XYZ file of C-alpha atoms in Angstrom:
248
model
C -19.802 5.779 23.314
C -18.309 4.011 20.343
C -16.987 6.895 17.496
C -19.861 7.235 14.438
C -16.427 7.159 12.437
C -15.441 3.950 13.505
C -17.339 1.718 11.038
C -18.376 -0.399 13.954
C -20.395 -3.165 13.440
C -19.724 -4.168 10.194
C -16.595 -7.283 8.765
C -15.312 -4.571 6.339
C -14.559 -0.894 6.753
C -12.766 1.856 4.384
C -11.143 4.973 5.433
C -8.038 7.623 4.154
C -4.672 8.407 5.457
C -3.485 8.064 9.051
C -6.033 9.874 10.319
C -8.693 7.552 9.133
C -6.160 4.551 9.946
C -6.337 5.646 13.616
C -10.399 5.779 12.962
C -11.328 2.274 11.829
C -9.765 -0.089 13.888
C -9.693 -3.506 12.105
C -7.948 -7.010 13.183
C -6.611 -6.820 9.739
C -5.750 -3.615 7.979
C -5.006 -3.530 4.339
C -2.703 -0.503 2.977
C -2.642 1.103 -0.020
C -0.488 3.358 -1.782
C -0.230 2.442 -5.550
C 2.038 5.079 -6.552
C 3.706 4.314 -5.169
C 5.136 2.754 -1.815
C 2.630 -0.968 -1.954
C 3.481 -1.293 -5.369
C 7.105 -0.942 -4.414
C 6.738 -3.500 -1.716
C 5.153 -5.992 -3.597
C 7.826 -5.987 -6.113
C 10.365 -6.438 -3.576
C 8.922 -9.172 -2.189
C 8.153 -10.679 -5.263
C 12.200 -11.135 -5.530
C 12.537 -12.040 -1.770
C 13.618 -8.802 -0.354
C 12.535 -7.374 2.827
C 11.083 -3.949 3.328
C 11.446 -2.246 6.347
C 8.512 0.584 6.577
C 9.677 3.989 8.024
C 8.873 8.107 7.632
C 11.046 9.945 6.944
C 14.078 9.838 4.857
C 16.749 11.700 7.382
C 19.762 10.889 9.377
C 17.601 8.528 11.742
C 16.572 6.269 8.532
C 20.573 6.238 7.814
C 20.775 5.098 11.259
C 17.744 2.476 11.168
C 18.981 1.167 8.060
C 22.394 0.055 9.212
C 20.666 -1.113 12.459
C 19.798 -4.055 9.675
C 22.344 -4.138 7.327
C 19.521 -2.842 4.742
C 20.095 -0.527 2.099
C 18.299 2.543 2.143
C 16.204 4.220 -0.644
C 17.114 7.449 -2.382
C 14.876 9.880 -3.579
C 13.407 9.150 -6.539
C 14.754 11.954 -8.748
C 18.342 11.536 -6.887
C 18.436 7.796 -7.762
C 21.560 6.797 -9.749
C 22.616 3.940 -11.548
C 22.150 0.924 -9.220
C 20.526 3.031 -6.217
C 16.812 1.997 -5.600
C 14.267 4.028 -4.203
C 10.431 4.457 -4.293
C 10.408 3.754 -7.559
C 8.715 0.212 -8.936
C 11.736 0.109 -11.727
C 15.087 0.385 -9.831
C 13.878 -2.119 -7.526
C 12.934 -4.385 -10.289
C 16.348 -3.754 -11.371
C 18.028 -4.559 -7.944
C 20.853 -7.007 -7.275
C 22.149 -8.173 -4.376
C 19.513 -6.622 -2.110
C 18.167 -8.231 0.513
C 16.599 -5.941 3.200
C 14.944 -2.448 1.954
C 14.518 0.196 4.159
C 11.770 1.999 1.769
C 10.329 5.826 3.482
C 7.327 7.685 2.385
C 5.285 9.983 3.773
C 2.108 8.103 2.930
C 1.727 4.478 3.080
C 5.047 3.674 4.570
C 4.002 6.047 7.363
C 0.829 4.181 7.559
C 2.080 1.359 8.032
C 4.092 2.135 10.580
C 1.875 3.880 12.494
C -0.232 0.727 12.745
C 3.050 -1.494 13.587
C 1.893 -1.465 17.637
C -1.847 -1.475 16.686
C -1.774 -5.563 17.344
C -3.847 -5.607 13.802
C -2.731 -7.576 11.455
C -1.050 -5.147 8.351
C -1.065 -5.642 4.816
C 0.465 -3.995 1.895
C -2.089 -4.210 -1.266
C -1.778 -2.765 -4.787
C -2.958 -3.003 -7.745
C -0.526 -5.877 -8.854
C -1.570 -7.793 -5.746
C -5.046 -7.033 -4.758
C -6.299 -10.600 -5.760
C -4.099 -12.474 -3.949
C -4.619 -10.145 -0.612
C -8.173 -10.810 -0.630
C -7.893 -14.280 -1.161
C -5.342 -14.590 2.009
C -7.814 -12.535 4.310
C -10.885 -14.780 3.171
C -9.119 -17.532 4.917
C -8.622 -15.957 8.192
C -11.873 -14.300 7.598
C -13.224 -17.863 7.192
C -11.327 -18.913 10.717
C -12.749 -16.052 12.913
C -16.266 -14.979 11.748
C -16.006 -12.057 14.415
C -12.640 -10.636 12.703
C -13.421 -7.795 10.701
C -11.235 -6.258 7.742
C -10.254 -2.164 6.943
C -8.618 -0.794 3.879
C -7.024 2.320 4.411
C -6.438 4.365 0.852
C -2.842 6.477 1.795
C -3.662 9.258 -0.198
C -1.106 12.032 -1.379
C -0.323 14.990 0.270
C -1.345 19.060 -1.332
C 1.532 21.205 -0.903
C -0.303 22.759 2.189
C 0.087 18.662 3.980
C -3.396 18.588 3.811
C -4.476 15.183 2.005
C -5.105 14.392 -1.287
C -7.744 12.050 -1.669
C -5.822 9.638 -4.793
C -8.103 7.570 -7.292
C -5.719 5.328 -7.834
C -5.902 4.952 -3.838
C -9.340 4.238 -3.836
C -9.108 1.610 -6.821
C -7.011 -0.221 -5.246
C -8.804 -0.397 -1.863
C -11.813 -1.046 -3.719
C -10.502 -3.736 -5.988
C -9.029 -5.700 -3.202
C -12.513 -5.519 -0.880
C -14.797 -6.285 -4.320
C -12.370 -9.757 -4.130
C -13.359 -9.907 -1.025
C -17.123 -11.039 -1.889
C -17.963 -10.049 1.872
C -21.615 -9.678 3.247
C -21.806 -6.635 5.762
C -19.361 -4.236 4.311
C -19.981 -0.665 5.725
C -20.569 1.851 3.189
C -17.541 3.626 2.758
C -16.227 0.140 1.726
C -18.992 -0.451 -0.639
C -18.476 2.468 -2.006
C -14.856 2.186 -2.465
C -15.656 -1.325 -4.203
C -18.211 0.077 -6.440
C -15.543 2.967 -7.525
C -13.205 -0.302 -8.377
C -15.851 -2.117 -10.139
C -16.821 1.159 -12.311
C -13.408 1.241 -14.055
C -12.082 -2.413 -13.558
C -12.488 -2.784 -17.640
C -10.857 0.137 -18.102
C -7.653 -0.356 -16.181
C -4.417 0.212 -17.001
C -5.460 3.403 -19.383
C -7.050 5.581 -16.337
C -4.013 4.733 -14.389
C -2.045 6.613 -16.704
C -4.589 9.103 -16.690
C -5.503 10.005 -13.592
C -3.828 12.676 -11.767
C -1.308 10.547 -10.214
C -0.291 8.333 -13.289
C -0.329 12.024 -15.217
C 1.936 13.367 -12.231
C 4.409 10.453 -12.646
C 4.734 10.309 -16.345
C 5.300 14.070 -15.969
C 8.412 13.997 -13.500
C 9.675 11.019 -16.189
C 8.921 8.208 -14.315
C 6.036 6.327 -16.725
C 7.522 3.096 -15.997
C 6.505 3.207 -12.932
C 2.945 3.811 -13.442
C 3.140 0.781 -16.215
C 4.148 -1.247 -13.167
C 1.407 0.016 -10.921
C -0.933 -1.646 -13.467
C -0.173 -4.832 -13.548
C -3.429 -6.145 -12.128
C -2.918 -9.321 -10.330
C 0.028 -10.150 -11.729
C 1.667 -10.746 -8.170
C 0.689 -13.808 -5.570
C 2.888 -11.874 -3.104
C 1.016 -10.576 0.043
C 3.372 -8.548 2.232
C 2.605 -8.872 5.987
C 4.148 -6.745 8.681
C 6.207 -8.519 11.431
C 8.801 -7.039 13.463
C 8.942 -4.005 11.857
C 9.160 -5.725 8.543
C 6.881 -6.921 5.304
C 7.638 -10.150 4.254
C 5.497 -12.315 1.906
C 2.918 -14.426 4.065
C 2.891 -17.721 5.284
């Protein structure tokens, strides 16, 4: 008996977190985590850096990151001059990187998690949500049986329980609105419809929503100005080999 939760039947599905990754199987998966790991990645591969994906930042990341000669991220608050980390800014501000080994607990976990799924897995933000849809209409157009899922990361209450994120949800919806798709199941229409309600409105309720608030708070506001650059990036970050790299 196929699960009522996987959103079967329909070319687009919408779900939260890992759980809800593991739920809604797609042959293409979109990830989002706008503030702030896919915003991250998109900005690294807007200057041709690699990101390698992974969980936790421990002694095993140290490990995986010399395994390829990447540099690994710092925390964001431990970041000093010239030290990147999760943050949009110091990877902006970057030189002489060119592999990224980029943790978070969210969408980095995400999308590793999905990395033996055989779907195909995206990183889409805000800055690149345009672009993204316009890559999976193609291979939408190839295979009329293929069928999409964005999965909104989500933040995590200090209990680990998730927190659903708006800004999440935005930018799942904003990248399946681009889509234009017929048969979208409703969790993805209703993701899309969230997008289209405040599309005018954007970047101001990124800085205002609980995320953008918590950012600006901790001093990082930069980051969140980032975040809101709506379409301003063609890159769409595909995982191979353990590793997003702009698409082909």
């Amino acid at each position: 008996m196929t699960s009522p939760y996987a959103q079967d039947g329909f070319r687009a599905g919408f779900d939260w977190g890992p759980a809800g990754a593991g739920a809604v199987a797609g042959d293409i998966v979109a990830v989002v985590d706008v503030l702030s790991f896919t915003t991250a990645v998109t900005v690294a591969v807007d200057l041709g850096i690699e990101v390698y994906p992974y969980r936790w930042r421990d002694q095993t990341a140290v490990a995986y990151a010399k395994q390829y000669d990447a540099a690994l991220a710092v925390g964001r608050s431990e970041a000093g001059p010239g030290q990147v980390s999760l943050s949009p800014v110091t990877i902006r501000q970057a030189r002489g990187i060119k592999r990224l080994v980029l943790p978070s607990p969210n969408g980095s976990t995400i999308v590793q998690q999905l990395s033996d799924s055989g779907a195909t897995v995206l990183a889409v933000s805000l800055r690149n949500q345009q672009a993204a849809a316009d890559w999976v209409n193609r291979r939408l157009a190839e295979d009329p049986e293929s069928k999409v899922v964005a999965i909104a990361a989500g933040e995590r209450w200090q209990d680990g329980s998730l927190r659903p994120a708006v800004e999440d949800l935005w930018g799942a919806g904003g990248f399946l609105s681009a889509l234009n798709l017929q048969g979208m199941s409703p969790e993805a229409r209703a993701a899309a419809a969230a997008y289209d309600e405040v599309a005018g409105e954007l970047p101001r309720l990124l800085h205002e929503c609980a995320g953008g608030r918590e950012l600006t708070q901790y001093g990082f506001p930069q980051d969140v100005v980032i975040a809101a650059e709506v379409d301003a990036s063609r890159s769409v970050p595909v995982l191979r080999d353990g590793r997003l790299t702009a698409s082909t």
